[in-house]
Coordinates of C-alpha atoms in Angstrom, one line a residue:
Chain U
M1 CA 122.8 115.4 101.1
A2 CA 120.5 113.7 103.6
A3 CA 119.1 117.4 105.0
K4 CA 118.8 118.5 100.6
N5 CA 116.8 115.1 100.8
T6 CA 114.4 116.2 104.7
L7 CA 114.0 119.6 102.1
R8 CA 112.9 117.8 99.3
T9 CA 110.2 115.9 101.5
W10 CA 109.0 119.2 103.6
A11 CA 108.2 121.0 100.4
R12 CA 106.7 117.3 98.9
L13 CA 105.0 116.9 102.0
M14 CA 104.0 120.6 102.3
R15 CA 101.8 120.7 99.1
T16 CA 100.5 117.9 99.2
Y17 CA 98.9 118.9 103.0
A18 CA 97.6 122.9 101.1
K19 CA 96.1 120.8 98.0
M20 CA 94.4 118.4 100.1
D21 CA 93.2 121.7 102.5
A22 CA 92.6 123.8 99.7
L23 CA 89.9 120.6 98.6
Y24 CA 88.6 120.7 101.3
F25 CA 88.6 124.0 101.7
L26 CA 86.7 124.9 98.1
R27 CA 84.3 120.6 98.1
D28 CA 81.0 122.8 97.9
T29 CA 80.3 126.7 97.2
R30 CA 77.5 126.7 100.5
I31 CA 79.6 125.5 102.5
C32 CA 83.0 126.9 101.4
L33 CA 81.0 130.4 102.0
L34 CA 79.7 129.7 105.1
Y35 CA 83.7 128.9 106.9
M36 CA 85.0 131.7 105.8
F37 CA 81.2 133.9 107.4
S38 CA 81.8 131.8 110.3
D39 CA 85.9 131.6 110.5
S40 CA 86.1 135.4 110.0
V41 CA 83.0 135.8 113.0
V42 CA 85.4 133.9 114.9
S43 CA 88.3 136.0 114.9
I44 CA 86.8 139.4 114.7
S45 CA 85.5 138.4 117.7
G46 CA 88.8 137.9 119.3
V47 CA 90.8 141.2 117.6
F48 CA 87.4 142.4 119.6
G49 CA 87.9 141.2 122.1
M50 CA 91.5 142.1 122.6
L51 CA 90.7 145.7 121.7
L52 CA 88.4 146.1 124.4
L53 CA 91.2 144.5 127.0
A54 CA 93.4 146.9 125.1
G55 CA 91.7 150.0 126.3
R56 CA 90.6 148.8 129.5
L57 CA 94.2 147.4 130.8
G58 CA 96.0 151.1 128.5
Q59 CA 96.3 152.9 131.9
S60 CA 98.1 150.8 134.5
T61 CA 100.1 148.5 132.5
G62 CA 103.6 150.3 131.5
F63 CA 101.8 149.8 127.9
S64 CA 100.4 152.1 126.0
Q65 CA 96.3 151.8 124.8
N66 CA 98.4 151.8 121.2
E67 CA 101.3 149.4 122.5
L68 CA 99.3 146.8 124.0
Y69 CA 96.3 146.6 120.4
F70 CA 99.7 146.0 119.2
L71 CA 100.7 143.6 121.8
A72 CA 96.9 141.7 121.2
A73 CA 97.6 141.8 117.1
C74 CA 101.3 140.1 118.0
A75 CA 98.9 137.1 120.1
L76 CA 96.9 136.8 117.1
L77 CA 99.3 136.6 115.0
V78 CA 100.8 133.3 116.8
N79 CA 97.7 132.1 116.8
G80 CA 96.9 132.4 113.4
L81 CA 100.6 130.6 112.4
Y82 CA 100.3 128.5 114.6
D83 CA 96.3 127.4 112.8
L84 CA 98.2 127.6 109.6
F85 CA 100.6 125.1 110.6
F86 CA 99.2 123.0 112.5
M87 CA 95.4 123.7 112.1
N88 CA 94.8 119.9 110.3
N89 CA 94.0 116.8 111.1
N90 CA 95.3 117.2 115.0
A91 CA 98.2 118.5 114.2
G92 CA 98.2 121.1 116.8
A93 CA 96.2 118.6 119.2
P94 CA 98.1 115.5 119.1
S95 CA 97.3 114.5 122.8
R96 CA 94.0 113.8 120.4
I97 CA 96.0 111.7 117.8
I98 CA 97.9 109.8 120.3
G99 CA 94.5 109.4 123.1
R100 CA 92.2 107.9 120.1
G101 CA 95.2 105.2 119.2
Q102 CA 95.2 107.2 115.5
L103 CA 99.6 107.4 115.4
D104 CA 99.5 103.4 113.9
H105 CA 98.2 105.7 111.0
A106 CA 101.9 108.1 111.0
L107 CA 103.8 104.6 111.0
I108 CA 102.9 103.3 108.6
Q109 CA 103.5 106.0 106.1
P110 CA 106.8 105.9 105.0
V111 CA 108.0 109.3 106.7
P112 CA 109.8 110.4 109.8
L113 CA 107.3 111.3 112.6
P114 CA 108.3 114.9 113.2
L115 CA 108.0 115.8 110.1
H116 CA 104.8 114.3 109.4
F117 CA 104.0 116.3 112.9
I118 CA 105.3 119.4 111.7
T119 CA 103.2 119.4 107.5
N120 CA 100.3 117.4 108.2
G121 CA 98.1 120.0 110.0
F122 CA 98.9 122.3 107.1
A123 CA 95.7 124.4 106.3
P124 CA 96.9 127.5 104.6
A125 CA 92.9 127.8 103.3
S126 CA 90.9 126.8 105.4
G127 CA 93.1 127.5 108.8
C128 CA 94.5 131.2 107.8
G129 CA 91.3 133.5 108.6
T130 CA 93.0 134.5 111.9
L131 CA 96.4 134.7 110.6
L132 CA 94.7 137.7 108.3
C133 CA 92.9 139.0 110.7
G134 CA 96.0 138.9 112.9
V135 CA 97.9 140.7 109.9
A136 CA 95.3 143.2 109.5
F137 CA 94.9 144.4 112.9
S138 CA 98.6 144.2 113.4
L139 CA 99.4 147.2 110.0
W140 CA 96.9 149.4 111.9
A141 CA 98.3 149.0 115.2
A142 CA 101.9 149.2 113.8
A143 CA 101.0 152.5 111.9
R144 CA 99.6 154.3 115.2
L145 CA 103.9 153.6 116.1
P146 CA 106.1 155.2 115.9
G147 CA 108.1 152.0 114.5
G148 CA 104.8 151.7 112.0
V149 CA 104.3 149.1 109.5
W150 CA 108.0 147.4 109.5
L151 CA 106.9 146.5 113.4
V152 CA 105.2 143.8 111.8
A153 CA 108.0 142.1 109.6
K154 CA 110.3 142.6 112.7
A155 CA 108.4 141.2 114.8
L156 CA 107.3 137.6 112.9
P157 CA 110.7 136.2 112.7
L158 CA 110.4 136.6 116.6
L159 CA 107.0 134.8 116.6
V160 CA 108.6 132.3 114.8
L161 CA 110.3 131.2 118.3
S162 CA 107.0 131.6 120.1
V163 CA 105.3 129.8 117.6
G164 CA 108.1 126.8 118.0
I165 CA 107.6 127.3 121.8
L166 CA 103.3 127.1 121.6
F167 CA 104.9 124.4 119.6
A168 CA 107.0 122.1 121.7
W169 CA 104.2 122.4 124.3
V170 CA 101.6 121.5 123.3
Y171 CA 103.7 117.9 122.2
G172 CA 105.1 117.9 125.5
V173 CA 102.2 117.9 127.2
S174 CA 100.7 116.1 125.2
A175 CA 102.8 113.3 125.4
L176 CA 101.2 112.4 128.6
A177 CA 98.3 110.4 126.6
F178 CA 100.8 108.0 125.9
W179 CA 100.4 106.6 129.4
A180 CA 96.7 108.4 129.9
P181 CA 94.8 108.3 126.3
Y182 CA 91.5 108.6 128.3
A183 CA 92.5 111.2 130.7
A184 CA 94.4 113.1 127.8
E185 CA 93.1 113.1 125.4
E186 CA 91.7 116.3 125.3
I187 CA 95.2 118.0 127.2
A188 CA 96.5 119.5 124.1
P189 CA 93.2 122.1 123.6
D190 CA 93.9 122.7 127.0
V191 CA 97.6 124.5 126.7
T192 CA 96.5 126.5 123.3
A193 CA 94.7 128.2 125.3
L194 CA 96.3 128.4 128.1
F195 CA 98.8 130.0 125.9
S196 CA 96.2 132.7 123.7
S197 CA 93.9 133.3 126.8
L198 CA 97.3 134.7 128.3
A199 CA 99.6 135.8 125.2
A200 CA 97.6 139.4 125.2
Y201 CA 99.0 140.6 128.5
P202 CA 101.2 142.9 129.9
L203 CA 104.1 141.2 132.3
E204 CA 104.7 144.9 133.0
V205 CA 104.2 144.8 136.2
L206 CA 105.3 142.0 136.9
G207 CA 108.6 141.6 139.4
R208 CA 111.6 140.4 137.6
F209 CA 111.3 136.7 139.2
A210 CA 108.0 136.4 137.9
Q211 CA 108.6 137.8 134.7
F212 CA 111.3 135.2 133.9
F213 CA 109.2 132.3 135.5
L214 CA 106.7 133.2 133.0
C215 CA 109.1 133.7 130.2
G216 CA 111.1 130.6 130.6
L217 CA 109.7 128.2 132.2
L218 CA 105.5 128.3 131.4
P219 CA 106.2 130.1 128.9
V220 CA 103.0 132.5 128.3
G221 CA 105.2 136.1 128.4
A222 CA 107.7 134.6 125.5
M223 CA 103.9 134.7 122.7
A224 CA 104.0 138.0 122.1
W225 CA 104.9 140.5 124.8
L226 CA 108.7 139.4 124.9
P227 CA 108.5 140.1 121.9
T228 CA 106.8 143.6 121.1
S229 CA 108.7 145.0 124.9
V230 CA 112.2 144.3 122.2
L231 CA 110.4 146.1 119.4
L232 CA 108.7 148.5 121.7
G233 CA 112.2 149.1 122.5
K234 CA 111.1 148.4 127.0
A235 CA 113.3 145.9 127.2
A236 CA 116.8 145.4 126.7
P237 CA 117.0 143.2 122.9
G238 CA 120.0 141.2 123.2
P239 CA 119.2 139.1 126.4
S240 CA 115.8 139.4 126.2
I241 CA 115.8 137.3 122.3
G242 CA 118.5 134.6 123.7
L243 CA 115.9 134.2 126.2
L244 CA 113.5 134.4 124.0
A245 CA 115.8 131.8 121.7
A246 CA 117.3 129.6 124.9
T247 CA 113.3 128.6 125.8
A248 CA 112.4 127.9 122.5
A249 CA 115.7 125.4 122.5
A250 CA 115.1 124.2 126.0
S251 CA 110.8 123.8 125.4
G252 CA 112.0 121.7 122.1
L253 CA 114.8 119.8 123.2
V254 CA 112.3 118.8 126.2
A255 CA 109.7 118.0 124.6
A256 CA 111.2 115.9 122.7
T257 CA 112.4 113.3 125.1
I258 CA 109.1 113.3 126.7
F259 CA 107.4 112.7 123.6
R260 CA 110.2 110.0 122.6
K261 CA 109.8 108.6 126.1
G262 CA 106.1 108.5 124.9
L263 CA 106.9 107.1 121.8
N264 CA 109.6 103.8 123.1
H265 CA 106.3 103.6 125.6
Y266 CA 103.8 103.2 122.9
A267 CA 105.5 100.2 120.8
K268 CA 105.9 98.2 124.0
V269 CA 102.6 99.0 124.7
S270 CA 100.5 100.1 121.8
C271 CA 97.5 102.8 122.9
P272 CA 96.1 101.4 125.7
R273 CA 92.6 103.5 126.1
Y274 CA 91.0 100.2 126.5
T275 CA 92.6 98.5 128.3
G276 CA 92.2 98.7 132.4
F277 CA 91.1 101.9 133.5
G278 CA 91.4 102.9 129.8
R279 CA 93.4 105.5 132.1
Chain N
M1 CA 104.7 87.5 85.9
Q2 CA 106.4 87.1 89.1
K3 CA 107.7 90.6 89.9
Y4 CA 109.9 89.3 93.6
P5 CA 110.5 85.4 92.6
A6 CA 111.4 83.8 95.9
Q7 CA 114.8 85.4 97.3
D8 CA 117.5 83.8 100.1
I9 CA 116.0 86.3 102.3
P10 CA 112.0 85.4 103.2
A11 CA 109.6 87.7 103.3
L12 CA 109.2 87.3 107.3
A13 CA 111.4 85.3 109.6
V14 CA 109.8 85.4 113.1
E15 CA 112.0 83.5 115.6
D16 CA 111.3 83.1 118.7
V17 CA 110.0 86.4 119.3
S18 CA 107.3 87.0 122.8
K19 CA 105.3 89.0 124.2
V20 CA 104.0 90.2 126.8
Y21 CA 101.2 92.3 128.5
W22 CA 100.1 93.1 131.8
Q23 CA 96.4 93.5 132.8
W24 CA 94.8 95.3 135.9
Q25 CA 93.0 93.3 138.2
R26 CA 90.6 94.5 140.7
G27 CA 87.5 93.2 142.2
G28 CA 84.1 95.2 143.8
T29 CA 84.7 94.5 147.7
G30 CA 86.5 97.6 149.8
K31 CA 88.9 95.9 150.6
D32 CA 90.0 95.1 146.9
V33 CA 90.1 98.7 145.8
L34 CA 92.6 99.5 149.0
K35 CA 94.7 97.1 148.7
N36 CA 94.7 98.4 144.9
L37 CA 95.7 102.3 146.0
L38 CA 98.9 100.4 147.9
H39 CA 99.3 97.4 145.3
P40 CA 98.1 97.4 142.1
Q41 CA 97.0 94.1 141.0
K42 CA 98.3 93.4 137.4
R43 CA 97.8 90.0 136.0
R44 CA 100.1 89.3 132.8
V45 CA 99.0 88.2 129.3
Q46 CA 101.5 86.6 126.9
A47 CA 100.4 87.1 123.8
L48 CA 102.9 85.8 121.9
D49 CA 105.4 83.1 123.8
A50 CA 108.3 81.6 121.7
L51 CA 107.0 82.3 118.0
N52 CA 108.9 81.4 115.7
L53 CA 107.4 81.8 112.0
T54 CA 108.8 81.6 108.3
V55 CA 107.1 83.2 104.4
N56 CA 109.6 82.9 101.4
A57 CA 108.3 85.5 99.1
G58 CA 105.4 85.6 97.1
E59 CA 103.1 83.4 99.8
F60 CA 99.9 83.7 100.6
V61 CA 98.9 82.6 104.5
A62 CA 96.5 82.3 106.7
Y63 CA 97.4 83.8 109.9
A64 CA 94.4 81.9 112.7
G65 CA 94.2 81.4 116.3
A66 CA 91.2 82.0 118.7
N67 CA 90.5 85.5 120.5
G68 CA 92.8 86.6 121.7
A69 CA 95.5 83.9 120.5
G70 CA 97.9 86.4 119.3
K71 CA 97.0 87.0 115.9
S72 CA 97.3 91.3 115.2
T73 CA 99.0 91.7 117.8
T74 CA 102.0 89.9 116.1
I75 CA 101.1 92.1 111.8
K76 CA 102.0 94.9 114.5
I77 CA 105.3 93.9 115.7
L78 CA 106.3 92.9 111.6
A79 CA 104.5 96.6 111.2
G80 CA 106.7 97.8 113.3
I81 CA 104.2 99.8 115.2
L82 CA 104.9 97.6 118.6
Q83 CA 107.9 95.8 120.2
P84 CA 108.1 92.1 120.8
S85 CA 109.6 91.2 124.4
E86 CA 112.1 89.6 123.2
G87 CA 112.9 87.9 119.7
R88 CA 114.0 88.9 116.6
V89 CA 111.4 90.0 113.5
R90 CA 112.9 90.9 110.3
V91 CA 110.1 92.2 106.8
L92 CA 112.5 91.7 104.2
G93 CA 115.9 91.8 105.6
M94 CA 115.0 94.4 107.2
D95 CA 114.2 95.8 111.4
P96 CA 110.6 96.5 111.7
A97 CA 112.4 98.9 114.4
K98 CA 114.9 99.8 113.5
D99 CA 113.7 100.0 109.2
R100 CA 110.6 101.6 109.9
V101 CA 110.3 104.5 106.4
R102 CA 112.2 102.3 104.3
L103 CA 110.6 99.6 105.9
M104 CA 106.9 101.4 105.0
A105 CA 107.4 101.7 101.2
R106 CA 107.8 98.3 100.9
I107 CA 104.7 96.7 103.1
G108 CA 101.0 97.8 102.8
V109 CA 99.2 97.1 106.1
L110 CA 95.6 96.7 106.4
F111 CA 93.3 96.7 109.7
G112 CA 89.9 95.8 109.0
Q113 CA 87.9 97.9 110.9
R114 CA 90.2 100.8 110.3
S115 CA 90.3 103.2 106.8
E116 CA 93.4 104.7 105.6
L117 CA 90.9 106.8 103.2
W118 CA 90.3 110.7 103.7
W119 CA 86.9 110.6 104.5
D120 CA 86.3 113.9 103.6
Y121 CA 87.1 112.8 99.9
P122 CA 85.8 111.2 96.8
V123 CA 88.8 107.9 96.3
I124 CA 90.8 109.5 94.7
A125 CA 92.1 112.3 96.0
S126 CA 93.4 110.0 98.5
Y127 CA 94.8 107.8 95.9
E128 CA 96.7 110.7 94.6
W129 CA 97.0 111.2 98.5
K130 CA 99.2 108.9 98.8
R131 CA 101.3 109.0 96.0
A132 CA 102.7 112.3 96.7
V133 CA 103.1 110.9 100.3
W134 CA 104.7 107.8 99.4
N135 CA 106.7 109.1 96.4
I136 CA 105.6 106.8 93.9
P137 CA 106.6 108.0 90.2
Q138 CA 104.2 108.6 88.5
E139 CA 104.6 105.7 85.5
K140 CA 103.9 102.7 89.0
Y141 CA 101.5 104.6 90.5
D142 CA 99.2 105.2 86.8
E143 CA 99.7 101.1 87.1
M144 CA 99.4 100.4 89.6
L145 CA 95.5 102.5 89.9
N146 CA 95.3 101.0 86.3
F147 CA 95.3 96.8 87.5
A148 CA 93.9 97.7 91.5
T149 CA 90.6 99.8 89.6
E150 CA 90.6 96.5 87.0
I151 CA 90.9 93.9 90.1
L152 CA 88.6 95.8 92.6
E153 CA 86.0 97.4 90.4
L154 CA 87.0 100.4 91.6
G155 CA 85.8 102.6 89.0
P156 CA 82.7 103.6 89.6
I157 CA 83.3 104.7 92.8
L158 CA 87.0 106.1 92.7
N159 CA 85.6 109.8 92.3
T160 CA 83.3 109.5 95.2
F161 CA 83.3 110.4 98.9
A162 CA 84.7 107.5 100.7
R163 CA 82.1 108.6 104.5
E164 CA 79.5 107.6 101.6
L165 CA 81.1 105.0 100.0
S166 CA 79.5 101.0 101.8
L167 CA 81.4 98.6 104.5
G168 CA 82.4 96.1 100.6
Q169 CA 83.2 99.5 98.4
K170 CA 85.4 100.5 101.1
M171 CA 87.1 98.1 101.9
R172 CA 88.2 97.6 98.0
A173 CA 88.8 101.0 98.1
D174 CA 91.0 100.5 100.5
L175 CA 92.7 97.8 99.3
G176 CA 93.0 99.9 96.0
M177 CA 94.7 102.5 98.5
L178 CA 97.3 100.0 100.2
L179 CA 97.8 98.0 97.0
L180 CA 99.2 102.0 95.0
H181 CA 102.7 101.5 95.8
D182 CA 103.5 98.0 94.4
P183 CA 103.7 96.0 98.0
Q184 CA 105.8 93.2 98.3
V185 CA 104.8 92.5 101.0
I186 CA 101.3 93.3 102.6
F187 CA 99.1 92.5 106.0
L188 CA 95.6 92.3 106.2
D189 CA 94.2 92.1 109.6
E190 CA 90.1 91.1 109.0
P191 CA 90.1 92.1 105.6
T192 CA 86.2 90.2 105.3
L193 CA 84.4 91.1 108.6
G194 CA 80.9 91.9 108.1
L195 CA 80.9 91.6 103.7
D196 CA 78.2 90.8 102.4
L197 CA 79.2 87.2 100.0
L198 CA 79.6 89.4 97.4
A199 CA 81.7 91.7 98.6
K200 CA 84.1 88.5 99.9
R201 CA 84.8 86.5 97.1
S202 CA 85.4 90.4 94.5
L203 CA 87.8 90.5 98.0
I204 CA 89.5 87.1 97.5
R205 CA 89.3 86.9 93.8
A206 CA 91.9 89.6 94.1
L207 CA 94.3 88.8 96.4
K208 CA 94.1 86.3 94.8
T209 CA 94.6 87.3 91.1
L210 CA 97.1 89.9 93.6
N211 CA 99.1 86.8 94.8
R212 CA 99.7 85.0 91.4
Q213 CA 100.2 88.4 88.6
H214 CA 102.7 90.6 91.2
G215 CA 104.4 88.3 93.5
T216 CA 103.0 89.6 96.1
T217 CA 103.6 88.0 99.8
I218 CA 100.2 87.7 101.6
L219 CA 99.4 87.4 105.4
V220 CA 96.2 87.7 105.9
T221 CA 94.1 87.2 109.3
S222 CA 90.5 86.4 109.6
H223 CA 88.1 83.8 111.4
D224 CA 86.2 83.4 108.9
M225 CA 87.3 79.9 108.3
D226 CA 86.5 79.0 105.0
D227 CA 88.1 82.5 103.4
L228 CA 90.7 82.0 104.7
Q229 CA 90.7 78.5 102.5
E230 CA 89.7 79.7 99.3
M231 CA 92.4 82.6 99.6
A232 CA 95.6 80.8 101.6
D233 CA 97.7 77.9 100.4
R234 CA 99.1 77.5 103.9
I235 CA 98.3 77.8 107.0
V236 CA 99.3 78.9 110.3
L237 CA 97.4 78.5 114.1
L238 CA 98.0 80.0 117.3
S239 CA 96.3 78.9 120.1
R240 CA 97.7 81.1 123.7
G241 CA 100.9 82.5 121.1
R242 CA 102.4 80.0 119.7
L243 CA 102.0 78.5 117.0
A244 CA 99.8 74.7 117.1
Y245 CA 99.6 74.5 113.4
D246 CA 101.7 75.0 110.3
G247 CA 100.7 73.7 106.7
T248 CA 98.5 73.7 104.2
F249 CA 94.3 72.7 105.2
A250 CA 94.6 69.7 103.4
A251 CA 96.3 68.3 105.8
L252 CA 95.1 69.6 108.4
R253 CA 91.4 68.3 107.5
H254 CA 94.0 64.6 107.5
G255 CA 94.9 65.7 111.0
E256 CA 93.9 64.5 114.0
A257 CA 91.2 67.3 113.8
G258 CA 90.1 66.4 111.1
Q259 CA 89.8 62.7 112.8
G260 CA 91.9 60.9 110.8
G261 CA 90.4 61.3 106.8
Q262 CA 87.1 60.8 108.6
V263 CA 84.4 61.2 105.4
R264 CA 80.2 61.1 105.7
I265 CA 78.2 59.2 103.1
R266 CA 75.1 60.0 103.1
V267 CA 72.5 57.9 100.5
Q268 CA 69.0 58.6 99.2
S269 CA 66.4 55.2 98.9
A270 CA 64.2 54.3 97.5
G271 CA 63.4 51.9 100.3
G272 CA 63.3 51.5 104.6
T273 CA 66.7 50.6 105.8
L274 CA 69.4 49.3 104.0
P275 CA 71.4 46.2 104.8
P276 CA 74.6 46.9 106.1
V277 CA 78.0 47.8 103.7
E278 CA 81.2 46.5 104.3
G279 CA 83.7 49.2 105.8
L280 CA 81.1 51.9 106.2
R281 CA 79.6 52.5 109.6
H282 CA 75.5 52.8 110.0
L283 CA 75.2 56.0 111.7
S284 CA 71.5 56.5 111.1
T285 CA 68.4 56.1 109.0
Q286 CA 64.9 59.0 108.7
N287 CA 63.6 59.4 106.3
G288 CA 64.5 57.5 103.3
E289 CA 68.5 58.5 104.6
S290 CA 70.7 57.2 105.7
L291 CA 74.2 58.4 106.9
Y292 CA 77.8 56.0 106.8
A293 CA 80.4 56.6 108.3
L294 CA 84.2 56.1 106.5
D295 CA 87.1 56.4 107.2
T296 CA 89.3 56.6 104.1
Q297 CA 92.0 54.9 105.2
T298 CA 91.6 51.9 106.4
T299 CA 88.7 51.3 103.6
N300 CA 89.0 52.3 100.3
I301 CA 86.4 54.7 98.9
N302 CA 85.6 53.7 95.2
Q303 CA 84.8 49.7 96.5
A304 CA 82.2 51.8 99.1
L305 CA 80.8 53.7 96.9
A306 CA 80.6 50.0 94.0
A307 CA 78.9 48.6 97.2
I308 CA 76.3 50.7 97.9
A309 CA 75.0 51.5 94.1
T310 CA 74.5 48.1 94.4
L311 CA 72.1 48.2 96.6
P312 CA 68.3 48.5 96.0
G313 CA 65.8 51.2 95.5
I314 CA 69.7 54.5 95.4
R315 CA 68.5 57.6 94.1
D316 CA 71.1 59.4 95.1
I317 CA 74.2 59.5 97.1
E318 CA 76.4 62.0 99.0
I319 CA 80.8 62.3 100.6
Q320 CA 80.6 64.2 103.3
Q321 CA 84.3 65.5 104.5
P322 CA 83.8 67.5 107.3
S323 CA 84.1 71.4 107.1
I324 CA 87.6 73.1 107.8
E325 CA 85.2 75.7 110.2
D326 CA 84.5 72.1 112.0
V327 CA 87.3 70.9 112.3
I328 CA 89.3 74.4 113.5
A329 CA 86.5 74.2 115.6
R330 CA 87.8 71.2 117.2
L331 CA 91.2 72.0 117.1
Y332 CA 89.8 75.7 119.0
Q333 CA 88.0 72.9 121.8
S334 CA 91.0 70.5 122.1
W335 CA 93.4 73.2 122.9
A336 CA 91.2 75.2 125.0
A337 CA 90.5 72.1 127.4
Q338 CA 94.5 71.4 127.7

């Protein structure tokens, strides 16, 4: 019953934030067109950057050029999914909310905090640019591979786990802002930048330990390389998917623990940004 | 129409609540810097000190105190945003820390310098957002929207973008949003700060109507004592985190700080200095205007006025009570001196 209620609340909030996003996106024709144009430029330049990178890396990575295109496309899909669900209201950059003392706005709503954070960033209108580019790019790249476009559908469940890992890392690290609001206010964008900038690199050339480190402990490799390796038959599916799921679970657990500790600290001192040294 | 009649459970119950903060301390000398690297110096700040307060359903309470007295800290604790260091807090019988989600559906909080409105949207879009997030039934939402629109005169600004509202309009729109779920208790932290006279009057009128018609319990803080006196029946004064006064404005005025019922009488006459009047202490005479002091506890004011009226050349008589601002300023000064 409780799970059903939570699901209902989740659906209601997602609908609400989707509507708010559409209202924002469509508030003015000129601004809307400008937004779409600039968003397309950013997304397409991101794709071209990856195409150029794949073209350069092709020879010595253990991935063919087409496989590298698919890897880059998967990295773009992860970024696109993250933008789609967490772009608005700094939901994807919670260190800003905490550091700026804006958590009170969430605390006075009759909504459990986790539900608030996973819904209020939903941006199906203004945040779908990167995802659309990612879908187009991945379909094009998959069509050049033996698996065909079905590879994209197969990749989605694994990439959802990757998004979960990114979300957990962003929230876990952002919790630092509870103790150091000024210094850590902008740490969330740094975490997403770290993950997204390294996501498109193949880790084939690295040793086993380095691969494990970059897929389990600092899981930038779990963003795109590990799922792509499984789909392209370069890694054993069982252990690889197990590692991905375990990394997602462990990241989520650690992030939840740190965030809860941070919230307890917040409940004691509120936002200490304007006290002492501000930190 | 009292929707929430007084019940056995008080709207707010604060029992022996204390809150301690720590402030960093450091001088500017090199020695101090080095010393702080090893042993950071911190000063203990007692924001609330064994505070006890009970507010019954339907009460309109002014919560005042000098800067740093602990007003905002109390409101944050009552709203479940901050935990007390010690003591027990109940709002509508619930523990704000443990029942936050359930409690937030029944109370409203408004911090004067923060807005809950969505900045890039018309006011009505923020209201619709609130309806969805608070899961307010459509019928209740329509009823409260009509009520808020009427008492806060929101009609002309409902379709205006929040970022384009004046401070007074923004405060009214924020208050309107606060009312949409028909909260039983509302906390207002300095709602009149920065508002012009008309905006203040409009806001105060709306709050009084809300309290009277809906029986909403209201706890409001402000540094403007005249505003508080106009709004509330009861005033709670804090001093250094302790409850320093809890009672009516009238009792406060006639208490020790109100100088025991001292009033001043200004008499304008055609002639020069007026002769002494029994029971009145002459203070000054200037340009035909004489000022007397009268203690209402020892002298009958009617008899004193009758005696003044018999004096030659009287043109005007005015009774001046000490303003509530003066009374409270005297209190703050006396507490600061302790």
